[in-house]
């Protein structure tokens, strides 16, 4: 999740180019119409209150939803009693689940067998060979953090889960991407599926996978694979498409077979871009294994999940640090391997001996470590930062806790409660119509239809009220995030100093797993919807700032100079030239901000935010498939609505 | 479709895989997952009392009996599922769950067995702080709550009173009770035991009203002065309809649940877990070290083990069976 925004243009595909703004101020006409539509919503609400809603306009009819949930519950019962009888399982899903479970266990065992000195040496040598000595230092630092935080074993568990999932994602994703890169039809078929996979908040689809593949590692490996695969497919397809036509024609005219064309021309030429996709896939896998701890995946994510359950900020920070180091190390290794610049130059005839020497060194170290009895990282050699972090947090709470909770109450009473009342109190047909109208304004006819259908579906699933509740939370959190993000982004775009200071902070924030943000939020705001909003705000802020900053800096210098020479003030340059020209980036910032807020708000159920997220957690915890799955699907519907509306007009193109 | 090479390769691979699956007649059961016989896998449910039990058992298995132990943090119902699928070996503190025993036990799938009581007595109920009872006499009864319902209103619940729930995974019939008693209460789930305790402690420090789901054994009861709300006693079947539960919770003899296979191939690890029984005070002593003093769970277990050899020595099976 954290890094989806690094290469924003990939997500939207070739249709991304937004036409230059047609109006001087691109938003004004839309805003007027939006205001009218929202006015309609308020009027609808007031009229229905005053006239005492007629029965047929009452709450969303939930007969269908109830029937669906009952049906799903019976599916659940069937699976539980037939998991080891039905051919569907014993010849199907169980193969996958036992295979994956075995793979994760075997890799973990292998890493334990290697002992920690062996793993460190192997990691360092392999990194040096593919990425050079600078990156090796980063990898060594990551290993040091694993050991010193006392989380060595957890890190190895997480690593083996990541290795398994990423391998599967690549084995499926690269061929699929190559295929989609060569065939327009496949590309057209695959794209909506990938879109859907990326819109789904990961939290929402844990339950069905647990049902199919069983609790713990197997399901965790599958969800991680599903979550991490889209970028490698997209980027591979893009890379294959981008291969120079001239080279292809030249090879074809020489009589190459299609297979030769692929292996000798297309793949080699696309290699560097494909490695970028691999990099993205790894980063997504890192962030997903943390979420997968909710279904018993263990490892570093589990350490964070436990810290959340204990409201222990220090412990969460420590485990978060280990994950950040893991992510940074894997990012640098794959990044450097993609460039291939820093890898040491080894003459061809020496390559095999170097490899052999490295392998020998690892074997010797492993044997020595085993003989010397230092196979496990010594408990004595750890540095705990739990204490200091916790006292820092306690100090922070003492100083701003009071103000924070007052601010929270104001937000709750002044904004969130009225908005929730508006959305849940207005007759549902009016809300659906308003959603359609908003879709029309921002995206055109097709988006209008999608929006209306998405909201209708949440109602049909039987969770209308909770959906509106969640929607209200998302809208409030997203509005605050985008407002703050745009201001900070503009400031960063105007000051190189600020941008330089922000960069590493934003990098670290984007790598931290989402759970981490919930913990200080609970400590500061107590439980309820406010801490969930606070966590969502912190989680979604970095990409918004980054996209706004990049967008503004990307505006051509000539346009700015032209405006300045005509005597425009700095404010005028900003509002009349820079912001309009950066419109695509701003739209993307809004889109990404909202989607990330949605992903986080549903996780807010872990700290008492209730509504849809709570039902997903409840479904997982109490094996209530009907409620859990219906709520998960409703989250996906909300995601679809919010995504389509904020993607702008290109969907019509 | 254009005859793209990758398409052909994919189709061919798929065909090979399909035939491989069809030809191989070996059906795979989830319990075929490989398991290291020297590793005991214990579920850790989401409250610190449970964690205390599990950590002490893990400590003894590791340090006194030479086993590896894998503790998996997972909720109650999924733990049963994990036993059923052969991913875990034991649940060491089970609260009721007759329905799950029916589903997975000897009468159902036959994959789990009741391991007998663990010595802890369980109580679930509604609690209010003592200072509230002093201020509003009788608030520890249903009538008292109804009379004073407005003091429980918060920003989160608006016009209704707030009932503070715990972890969504916990055993609960609160909504059914609220319905049956006709109380204008809205449940706000804290999401976890610790989050709930943090909230209760904050309110306690400021002497603010609080009405919440809580349970015993629970170390916090030794630190804060809390009063149980009087609820109509549990009678067999009064909780049959989850939407209308006109009674309190039953008393629980907390018990152990084992994977059926573990009772056969678990060796002395199974024998040890089977022997184990301890009191609520034992559990609270360890839980308090973990949750209140913030001690590392493993260290807390180690300290208890060091201080109480007379309690645990009888759990360890005869020397001959132990893999030292």
Short mmCIF file of C-alpha atoms in Angstrom, two decimals, chain A residues 41-292:
data_model
loop_
_atom_site.label_atom_id
_atom_site.label_comp_id
_atom_site.label_asym_id
_atom_site.label_seq_id
_atom_site.Cartn_x
_atom_site.Cartn_y
_atom_site.Cartn_z
CA UNK A 41 -28.93 16.15 -0.68
CA UNK A 42 -29.51 18.50 2.24
CA UNK A 43 -32.97 19.45 0.96
CA UNK A 44 -33.80 15.77 0.53
CA UNK A 45 -32.72 15.16 4.10
CA UNK A 46 -34.73 18.07 5.53
CA UNK A 47 -37.86 17.31 3.51
CA UNK A 48 -37.81 13.68 4.54
CA UNK A 49 -37.39 14.75 8.20
CA UNK A 50 -40.20 17.27 8.08
CA UNK A 51 -42.64 15.14 6.10
CA UNK A 52 -41.89 12.02 8.10
CA UNK A 53 -40.64 9.70 5.39
CA UNK A 54 -43.28 7.54 3.69
CA UNK A 55 -42.79 3.85 4.37
CA UNK A 56 -41.58 2.96 0.89
CA UNK A 57 -38.80 5.53 1.29
CA UNK A 58 -37.67 4.20 4.63
CA UNK A 59 -34.49 2.27 5.34
CA UNK A 60 -32.97 0.31 2.48
CA UNK A 61 -34.96 -2.92 2.08
CA UNK A 62 -32.63 -5.55 3.51
CA UNK A 63 -34.50 -8.75 2.56
CA UNK A 64 -32.04 -9.49 -0.24
CA UNK A 65 -29.04 -8.77 1.96
CA UNK A 66 -30.35 -11.00 4.73
CA UNK A 67 -30.98 -13.84 2.29
CA UNK A 68 -27.50 -13.42 0.84
CA UNK A 69 -25.85 -13.50 4.25
CA UNK A 70 -27.80 -16.59 5.25
CA UNK A 71 -26.75 -18.23 2.00
CA UNK A 72 -23.09 -17.36 2.63
CA UNK A 73 -23.33 -18.68 6.17
CA UNK A 74 -24.50 -22.02 4.84
CA UNK A 75 -21.60 -22.03 2.36
CA UNK A 76 -19.31 -21.53 5.34
CA UNK A 77 -20.83 -24.46 7.20
CA UNK A 78 -20.53 -26.63 4.13
CA UNK A 79 -16.85 -25.80 3.74
CA UNK A 80 -16.10 -26.51 7.40
CA UNK A 81 -17.68 -29.95 7.29
CA UNK A 82 -16.43 -30.85 3.82
CA UNK A 83 -12.95 -29.40 3.75
CA UNK A 84 -11.45 -32.87 3.95
CA UNK A 85 -14.13 -34.73 1.94
CA UNK A 86 -15.19 -32.69 -1.03
CA UNK A 87 -13.17 -33.20 -4.25
CA UNK A 88 -13.15 -29.42 -4.69
CA UNK A 89 -10.94 -29.23 -1.63
CA UNK A 90 -9.02 -32.51 -1.47
CA UNK A 91 -8.05 -32.30 -5.15
CA UNK A 92 -8.11 -28.51 -5.40
CA UNK A 93 -7.65 -25.88 -2.74
CA UNK A 94 -5.93 -28.21 -0.30
CA UNK A 95 -3.11 -28.76 -2.80
CA UNK A 96 -2.49 -25.05 -2.87
CA UNK A 97 -2.86 -24.62 0.83
CA UNK A 98 -0.65 -27.54 1.86
CA UNK A 99 1.85 -26.63 -0.86
CA UNK A 100 2.10 -23.01 0.25
CA UNK A 101 2.12 -23.90 3.93
CA UNK A 102 4.95 -26.33 3.24
CA UNK A 103 6.90 -23.81 1.18
CA UNK A 104 6.80 -21.19 3.93
CA UNK A 105 7.75 -23.72 6.62
CA UNK A 106 10.60 -25.13 4.50
CA UNK A 107 12.06 -21.70 3.72
CA UNK A 108 11.83 -20.67 7.37
CA UNK A 109 13.53 -23.91 8.39
CA UNK A 110 16.25 -23.32 5.81
CA UNK A 111 16.88 -19.81 7.12
CA UNK A 112 17.04 -21.15 10.69
CA UNK A 113 19.35 -23.95 9.56
CA UNK A 114 21.69 -21.43 7.97
CA UNK A 115 22.13 -19.78 11.39
CA UNK A 116 22.24 -16.03 11.64
CA UNK A 117 25.91 -15.61 10.68
CA UNK A 118 25.22 -17.76 7.61
CA UNK A 119 22.18 -15.72 6.59
CA UNK A 120 24.08 -12.47 7.06
CA UNK A 121 27.03 -13.66 4.99
CA UNK A 122 24.84 -15.13 2.25
CA UNK A 123 22.75 -11.96 2.10
CA UNK A 124 25.80 -9.72 2.04
CA UNK A 125 27.62 -11.71 -0.67
CA UNK A 126 24.55 -12.03 -2.89
CA UNK A 127 23.82 -8.33 -2.52
CA UNK A 128 27.40 -7.39 -3.32
CA UNK A 129 27.31 -9.51 -6.45
CA UNK A 130 24.07 -8.06 -7.87
CA UNK A 131 24.01 -4.57 -6.40
CA UNK A 132 27.48 -3.55 -5.25
CA UNK A 133 29.00 -2.72 -1.89
CA UNK A 134 26.95 0.39 -1.09
CA UNK A 135 23.72 -1.58 -1.03
CA UNK A 136 25.49 -4.33 0.92
CA UNK A 137 25.93 -1.83 3.75
CA UNK A 138 22.16 -1.20 3.75
CA UNK A 139 21.47 -4.94 3.88
CA UNK A 140 23.92 -5.37 6.76
CA UNK A 141 22.22 -2.52 8.62
CA UNK A 142 18.86 -4.27 8.16
CA UNK A 143 20.26 -7.52 9.56
CA UNK A 144 21.71 -5.60 12.49
CA UNK A 145 18.30 -4.09 13.26
CA UNK A 146 16.62 -7.53 13.14
CA UNK A 147 19.13 -8.89 15.61
CA UNK A 148 19.41 -5.91 17.94
CA UNK A 149 15.64 -5.55 18.31
CA UNK A 150 15.48 -9.23 19.26
CA UNK A 151 13.22 -9.91 16.28
CA UNK A 152 15.58 -12.11 14.25
CA UNK A 153 13.31 -15.13 14.13
CA UNK A 154 10.23 -13.00 13.37
CA UNK A 155 12.12 -11.29 10.56
CA UNK A 156 13.08 -14.65 9.06
CA UNK A 157 9.44 -15.81 9.21
CA UNK A 158 8.33 -12.65 7.43
CA UNK A 159 11.14 -12.97 4.91
CA UNK A 160 10.13 -16.52 3.99
CA UNK A 161 6.49 -15.48 3.58
CA UNK A 162 7.59 -12.61 1.34
CA UNK A 163 9.89 -14.86 -0.69
CA UNK A 164 7.11 -17.41 -1.24
CA UNK A 165 4.48 -14.83 -2.19
CA UNK A 166 6.75 -12.78 -4.42
CA UNK A 167 7.97 -15.87 -6.27
CA UNK A 168 4.40 -16.95 -6.99
CA UNK A 169 3.41 -13.42 -7.97
CA UNK A 170 6.32 -13.26 -10.41
CA UNK A 171 5.81 -16.76 -11.81
CA UNK A 172 2.20 -15.86 -12.62
CA UNK A 173 2.60 -12.12 -13.14
CA UNK A 174 5.52 -11.89 -15.58
CA UNK A 175 4.16 -14.36 -18.17
CA UNK A 176 0.74 -12.77 -17.84
CA UNK A 177 2.27 -9.34 -18.33
CA UNK A 178 4.23 -10.55 -21.36
CA UNK A 179 1.09 -12.03 -22.82
CA UNK A 180 -0.89 -8.86 -22.16
CA UNK A 181 1.96 -6.90 -23.69
CA UNK A 182 1.66 -8.81 -26.94
CA UNK A 183 -2.07 -9.23 -27.28
CA UNK A 184 -4.52 -6.34 -27.13
CA UNK A 185 -7.38 -8.65 -26.29
CA UNK A 186 -5.61 -10.13 -23.28
CA UNK A 187 -4.61 -6.66 -22.20
CA UNK A 188 -8.22 -5.47 -22.37
CA UNK A 189 -9.35 -8.52 -20.40
CA UNK A 190 -6.68 -8.24 -17.72
CA UNK A 191 -6.87 -4.51 -17.05
CA UNK A 192 -10.23 -4.31 -15.28
CA UNK A 193 -9.24 -7.30 -13.13
CA UNK A 194 -6.05 -5.53 -12.07
CA UNK A 195 -7.99 -2.32 -11.43
CA UNK A 196 -10.34 -4.26 -9.21
CA UNK A 197 -7.50 -5.95 -7.34
CA UNK A 198 -5.93 -2.60 -6.59
CA UNK A 199 -9.13 -0.91 -5.48
CA UNK A 200 -10.02 -3.64 -3.01
CA UNK A 201 -8.79 -2.68 0.43
CA UNK A 202 -6.66 -5.64 1.48
CA UNK A 203 -8.45 -5.89 4.78
CA UNK A 204 -11.71 -6.71 3.02
CA UNK A 205 -10.67 -9.90 1.29
CA UNK A 206 -8.86 -11.76 4.04
CA UNK A 207 -11.98 -13.72 4.96
CA UNK A 208 -12.77 -15.53 1.69
CA UNK A 209 -9.15 -16.59 1.35
CA UNK A 210 -9.09 -17.95 4.86
CA UNK A 211 -12.16 -19.95 3.97
CA UNK A 212 -10.66 -21.39 0.80
CA UNK A 213 -7.08 -21.94 1.84
CA UNK A 214 -7.22 -22.33 5.60
CA UNK A 215 -5.98 -20.19 8.40
CA UNK A 216 -2.38 -18.97 8.84
CA UNK A 217 0.46 -19.22 6.30
CA UNK A 218 -1.38 -20.60 3.24
CA UNK A 219 -4.08 -17.92 3.23
CA UNK A 220 -1.47 -15.29 4.13
CA UNK A 221 0.67 -16.32 1.16
CA UNK A 222 -2.32 -16.19 -1.19
CA UNK A 223 -3.57 -12.77 -0.06
CA UNK A 224 -0.06 -11.38 -0.24
CA UNK A 225 0.34 -12.76 -3.76
CA UNK A 226 -2.98 -11.32 -4.89
CA UNK A 227 -2.18 -7.95 -3.36
CA UNK A 228 1.34 -7.77 -4.75
CA UNK A 229 0.79 -9.04 -8.29
CA UNK A 230 -0.87 -6.12 -10.15
CA UNK A 231 2.20 -3.88 -10.54
CA UNK A 232 4.40 -6.57 -12.07
CA UNK A 233 1.70 -7.49 -14.60
CA UNK A 234 1.04 -3.87 -15.53
CA UNK A 235 4.65 -2.83 -15.76
CA UNK A 236 5.70 -5.94 -17.70
CA UNK A 237 2.91 -5.37 -20.20
CA UNK A 238 3.90 -1.74 -20.51
CA UNK A 239 7.56 -2.63 -20.95
CA UNK A 240 6.85 -5.20 -23.66
CA UNK A 241 4.61 -2.73 -25.47
CA UNK A 242 7.27 -0.09 -25.22
CA UNK A 243 9.94 -2.14 -27.02
CA UNK A 244 11.15 -0.28 -30.09
CA UNK A 245 9.14 -1.32 -33.17
CA UNK A 246 12.19 -0.89 -35.38
CA UNK A 247 14.09 -3.57 -33.49
CA UNK A 248 11.15 -5.94 -33.76
CA UNK A 249 10.70 -5.41 -37.47
CA UNK A 250 14.39 -5.84 -38.08
CA UNK A 251 14.42 -9.16 -36.25
CA UNK A 252 11.22 -10.37 -37.92
CA UNK A 253 12.62 -9.58 -41.35
CA UNK A 254 15.61 -11.77 -40.48
CA UNK A 255 13.19 -14.66 -40.09
CA UNK A 256 13.04 -15.03 -36.29
CA UNK A 257 10.30 -17.20 -34.82
CA UNK A 258 7.92 -15.48 -32.39
CA UNK A 259 9.63 -17.33 -29.53
CA UNK A 260 13.05 -16.02 -30.58
CA UNK A 261 11.60 -12.57 -30.96
CA UNK A 262 10.35 -12.73 -27.38
CA UNK A 263 13.41 -14.19 -25.70
CA UNK A 264 16.09 -12.48 -27.78
CA UNK A 265 14.58 -9.04 -28.35
CA UNK A 266 11.54 -8.17 -26.34
CA UNK A 267 12.47 -9.53 -22.90
CA UNK A 268 16.09 -8.29 -22.90
CA UNK A 269 15.01 -4.82 -24.03
CA UNK A 270 12.21 -4.67 -21.46
CA UNK A 271 14.28 -6.13 -18.64
CA UNK A 272 15.02 -2.94 -16.76
CA UNK A 273 11.42 -1.80 -16.70
CA UNK A 274 10.24 -5.25 -15.68
CA UNK A 275 12.63 -5.15 -12.72
CA UNK A 276 10.91 -1.95 -11.65
CA UNK A 277 7.69 -3.94 -11.55
CA UNK A 278 9.38 -6.64 -9.50
CA UNK A 279 10.52 -3.95 -7.10
CA UNK A 280 6.97 -2.62 -6.70
CA UNK A 281 5.65 -6.13 -6.16
CA UNK A 282 8.14 -6.76 -3.38
CA UNK A 283 7.24 -3.49 -1.66
CA UNK A 284 3.54 -4.32 -1.74
CA UNK A 285 4.26 -7.79 -0.38
CA UNK A 286 6.15 -6.26 2.53
CA UNK A 287 3.21 -4.09 3.49
CA UNK A 288 0.68 -6.90 3.05
CA UNK A 289 2.40 -9.44 5.30
CA UNK A 290 1.72 -7.06 8.17
CA UNK A 291 -2.00 -7.01 7.48
CA UNK A 292 -1.92 -10.78 7.06
#
